[in-house]
Amino acid sequence: MSSVIEWERIWQSRTGKTSQISSPEYWCKRAEDYNDYIRTSNFDHGYKIKELLMSEGLLAAEMDVLDIAAGPGSITIPFAEVTRKVTVVEPAVEMCKHLEINAEEHGLKNIEVVNKRWQDVDDSQVQGIYDLCICSQALWQFPDIVRQIERIDRASRGYCCIAIGAGKDSESDQMSRMLGIDTWSSDLFLCFFNILCQQNILANVRMIDAVMKRSVKSAISMWELNLSKYQEPTAEQRDLIRGHVMSNSKEGFYEKVSKLAVVWWPSRGGA
Amino acid sequence: MTAIETGIDWEQIWAEDYEQYRQTMRPDSDDQVYWSQRAEDFSSSRRSNDYEYGRQVLASLWNRVLTPESVVMDVGAGPGTFVIPFARKVKRIDAVEPASGMVDKIKENAGREGISNYGIINSTWQDVDIASISGRYDLVISSLVLWVFKDVWPQLRRMEQASRGYCCVVSGVGGKGDHGETLWRQINPENGNVWHFAQQYPLIYNLLYSKGRLPNVSIVNYASERSVEDKVRHIKLCFERRIHVTHDMEKMIREYFAAKSKNDMIEESGQAAVIWWRSPDAENETR
């Protein structure tokens, strides 16, 4: 019975609309507040994933890594510190600019930035050339999930890794409902997990605590821009956002801890 | 959207799969009698490569869940699959095992290894008084046992209640193409796949997640071996739970394994999902 559930279709229906309206232009607008989040959080989940994968023997000095939808470098920066090279595929040019500044500040010269959507990368150019392909908190951008997993898998000669939010995020869900934002893309982990199983991919899973710490200004921008994907925020909604952020902030910072599932498997053509 | 919000009732799916699976068996088939009869071949398989299956599971939990100070309970311990390799490393392990044949094997295997930091509760898990062991163990683990429970969630909750730390379920993921399935299809092609429910992964994961748990998973690989005679006995007993095994069928099984053997031994390899999570009862205690 459980094997006949159409998880791929469920994924598609839950991510289709959200992914469509979250364009590179949207992420360019979000670059500043997102960069503030990553920097203020001291690249928290990136360093935690790095430690985890190193303890599993999946990251080492001679390795080449592909970071898909890298944003301002939440994964790229920690990983570039311990590997030979990290290639970044990031569609939002403003995110790339922040990433380059972050790399420079960390003294890293082993990062190559490709300003493209992952979907537009030529498979024949990247087949089996990375020891690790990683995509963190961006999988929901791909409604054609099975095809993208296959492409990620083919690009790796070693391992693939996906980081994706897990469990209920009551605070965000409540806020999204109050603003009338589609929450169907939250907690996609179980759907993803079952898709992997149906693809006969046996994956390892670790649940880690990810810290999101950002300035009040960054948090307000996040909610307002998120809402603007659906509608122009009204004055009442702006007040609601400000009130929510302020009541969840301390000393000028909005901070929350949520669960992130780190999922990895040996690529079928590689390890 | 969580599993609950998808409207999927994983407990119900489990119960339906369980019923379907049990219907492939004779009504008079008794789990404890079966496992006592299986004690010899199962013990031989689990002992092979110095308890490789148990050692691989132990390694996946070591330093994350287990330390030398840990006290462990193994639910449905079989011939000492975990008791022997775990007892070498942890403070103590208690085995819950209802089949007398398996209990004898635990004692025999422990004696052979000079292991004494273990205990045996000769009982079904359902009959263990949880109040008397509440919060006593750092890890409560169970391997390939859950399929005997139609009411799997209450039994998992009982594991959580017995734990002051973690719970772990180990589920086979080897799936298709094993010897038993191949032989069953040859002997009895019209009667479906009797191995289906024994592969509980990822059903058990979905159930745990739907109950608010966030389990971790490690995939482990292991190899084992047993003699042709033990393997024939294993498959014959397994089939006899469902059909009358004729002389000709037994001959076919024997010839099948003789052809696959090397030095009269059958080598097998498998994969298992080690699923572990923090018991919410432990979380409550530390608050």
JSON list of C-alpha atoms in Angstrom, two decimals, chain B residues 42-59 62 66 72-74 76-96 102-120 141:
[
{"chain": "B", "resi": 42, "resn": "PHE", "atom": "CA", "xyz": [19.86, -18.02, 12.53]},
{"chain": "B", "resi": 43, "resn": "SER", "atom": "CA", "xyz": [22.52, -18.16, 15.22]},
{"chain": "B", "resi": 44, "resn": "SER", "atom": "CA", "xyz": [25.02, -19.48, 12.70]},
{"chain": "B", "resi": 45, "resn": "SER", "atom": "CA", "xyz": [24.22, -16.65, 10.28]},
{"chain": "B", "resi": 46, "resn": "ARG", "atom": "CA", "xyz": [24.39, -13.92, 12.93]},
{"chain": "B", "resi": 47, "resn": "ARG", "atom": "CA", "xyz": [27.68, -15.25, 14.35]},
{"chain": "B", "resi": 48, "resn": "SER", "atom": "CA", "xyz": [29.39, -15.15, 10.96]},
{"chain": "B", "resi": 49, "resn": "ASN", "atom": "CA", "xyz": [32.19, -12.66, 10.32]},
{"chain": "B", "resi": 50, "resn": "ASP", "atom": "CA", "xyz": [32.36, -12.14, 14.08]},
{"chain": "B", "resi": 51, "resn": "TYR", "atom": "CA", "xyz": [28.77, -10.87, 14.37]},
{"chain": "B", "resi": 52, "resn": "GLU", "atom": "CA", "xyz": [29.25, -8.47, 11.46]},
{"chain": "B", "resi": 53, "resn": "TYR", "atom": "CA", "xyz": [25.58, -7.44, 11.30]},
{"chain": "B", "resi": 54, "resn": "GLY", "atom": "CA", "xyz": [25.53, -6.55, 14.99]},
{"chain": "B", "resi": 55, "resn": "ARG", "atom": "CA", "xyz": [28.93, -4.85, 14.79]},
{"chain": "B", "resi": 56, "resn": "GLN", "atom": "CA", "xyz": [27.86, -2.67, 11.87]},
{"chain": "B", "resi": 57, "resn": "VAL", "atom": "CA", "xyz": [24.74, -1.54, 13.73]},
{"chain": "B", "resi": 58, "resn": "LEU", "atom": "CA", "xyz": [26.83, -0.89, 16.85]},
{"chain": "B", "resi": 59, "resn": "ALA", "atom": "CA", "xyz": [29.33, 1.17, 14.82]},
{"chain": "B", "resi": 62, "resn": "TRP", "atom": "CA", "xyz": [28.71, 4.46, 18.68]},
{"chain": "B", "resi": 66, "resn": "LEU", "atom": "CA", "xyz": [26.13, 4.70, 22.78]},
{"chain": "B", "resi": 72, "resn": "VAL", "atom": "CA", "xyz": [20.85, -1.23, 26.52]},
{"chain": "B", "resi": 73, "resn": "MET", "atom": "CA", "xyz": [17.67, -3.24, 26.03]},
{"chain": "B", "resi": 74, "resn": "ASP", "atom": "CA", "xyz": [17.28, -5.43, 22.94]},
{"chain": "B", "resi": 76, "resn": "GLY", "atom": "CA", "xyz": [13.46, -9.63, 20.31]},
{"chain": "B", "resi": 77, "resn": "ALA", "atom": "CA", "xyz": [17.12, -10.43, 20.78]},
{"chain": "B", "resi": 78, "resn": "GLY", "atom": "CA", "xyz": [17.21, -13.64, 18.74]},
{"chain": "B", "resi": 79, "resn": "PRO", "atom": "CA", "xyz": [20.44, -15.66, 19.22]},
{"chain": "B", "resi": 80, "resn": "GLY", "atom": "CA", "xyz": [22.34, -12.64, 20.59]},
{"chain": "B", "resi": 81, "resn": "THR", "atom": "CA", "xyz": [22.67, -10.67, 17.35]},
{"chain": "B", "resi": 82, "resn": "PHE", "atom": "CA", "xyz": [23.27, -7.49, 19.36]},
{"chain": "B", "resi": 83, "resn": "VAL", "atom": "CA", "xyz": [23.85, -8.97, 22.81]},
{"chain": "B", "resi": 84, "resn": "ILE", "atom": "CA", "xyz": [27.29, -10.34, 21.96]},
{"chain": "B", "resi": 85, "resn": "PRO", "atom": "CA", "xyz": [28.86, -7.41, 20.01]},
{"chain": "B", "resi": 86, "resn": "PHE", "atom": "CA", "xyz": [27.17, -4.75, 22.17]},
{"chain": "B", "resi": 87, "resn": "ALA", "atom": "CA", "xyz": [28.13, -6.41, 25.50]},
{"chain": "B", "resi": 88, "resn": "ARG", "atom": "CA", "xyz": [31.79, -6.20, 24.48]},
{"chain": "B", "resi": 89, "resn": "LYS", "atom": "CA", "xyz": [31.49, -2.40, 24.38]},
{"chain": "B", "resi": 90, "resn": "VAL", "atom": "CA", "xyz": [28.72, -1.19, 26.71]},
{"chain": "B", "resi": 91, "resn": "LYS", "atom": "CA", "xyz": [28.09, -1.50, 30.43]},
{"chain": "B", "resi": 92, "resn": "ARG", "atom": "CA", "xyz": [25.18, -3.94, 30.16]},
{"chain": "B", "resi": 93, "resn": "ILE", "atom": "CA", "xyz": [22.56, -5.23, 27.74]},
{"chain": "B", "resi": 94, "resn": "ASP", "atom": "CA", "xyz": [19.25, -6.90, 28.62]},
{"chain": "B", "resi": 95, "resn": "ALA", "atom": "CA", "xyz": [17.60, -9.15, 26.05]},
{"chain": "B", "resi": 96, "resn": "VAL", "atom": "CA", "xyz": [13.85, -9.64, 25.74]},
{"chain": "B", "resi": 102, "resn": "MET", "atom": "CA", "xyz": [16.83, -18.47, 20.98]},
{"chain": "B", "resi": 103, "resn": "VAL", "atom": "CA", "xyz": [17.36, -17.97, 24.73]},
{"chain": "B", "resi": 104, "resn": "ASP", "atom": "CA", "xyz": [19.50, -21.12, 24.76]},
{"chain": "B", "resi": 105, "resn": "LYS", "atom": "CA", "xyz": [21.51, -19.73, 21.86]},
{"chain": "B", "resi": 106, "resn": "ILE", "atom": "CA", "xyz": [22.11, -16.40, 23.62]},
{"chain": "B", "resi": 107, "resn": "LYS", "atom": "CA", "xyz": [23.51, -18.29, 26.62]},
{"chain": "B", "resi": 108, "resn": "GLU", "atom": "CA", "xyz": [25.60, -20.56, 24.43]},
{"chain": "B", "resi": 109, "resn": "ASN", "atom": "CA", "xyz": [27.01, -17.69, 22.35]},
{"chain": "B", "resi": 110, "resn": "ALA", "atom": "CA", "xyz": [27.69, -15.54, 25.43]},
{"chain": "B", "resi": 111, "resn": "GLY", "atom": "CA", "xyz": [29.42, -18.47, 27.12]},
{"chain": "B", "resi": 112, "resn": "ARG", "atom": "CA", "xyz": [31.60, -19.01, 24.06]},
{"chain": "B", "resi": 113, "resn": "GLU", "atom": "CA", "xyz": [32.62, -15.32, 24.13]},
{"chain": "B", "resi": 114, "resn": "GLY", "atom": "CA", "xyz": [33.07, -15.14, 27.90]},
{"chain": "B", "resi": 115, "resn": "ILE", "atom": "CA", "xyz": [30.40, -12.45, 28.17]},
{"chain": "B", "resi": 116, "resn": "SER", "atom": "CA", "xyz": [28.53, -11.98, 31.45]},
{"chain": "B", "resi": 117, "resn": "ASN", "atom": "CA", "xyz": [27.27, -8.35, 31.43]},
{"chain": "B", "resi": 118, "resn": "TYR", "atom": "CA", "xyz": [23.88, -9.28, 30.04]},
{"chain": "B", "resi": 119, "resn": "GLY", "atom": "CA", "xyz": [20.46, -10.34, 31.23]},
{"chain": "B", "resi": 120, "resn": "ILE", "atom": "CA", "xyz": [17.59, -12.27, 29.64]},
{"chain": "B", "resi": 141, "resn": "ILE", "atom": "CA", "xyz": [16.75, -1.34, 20.19]}
]
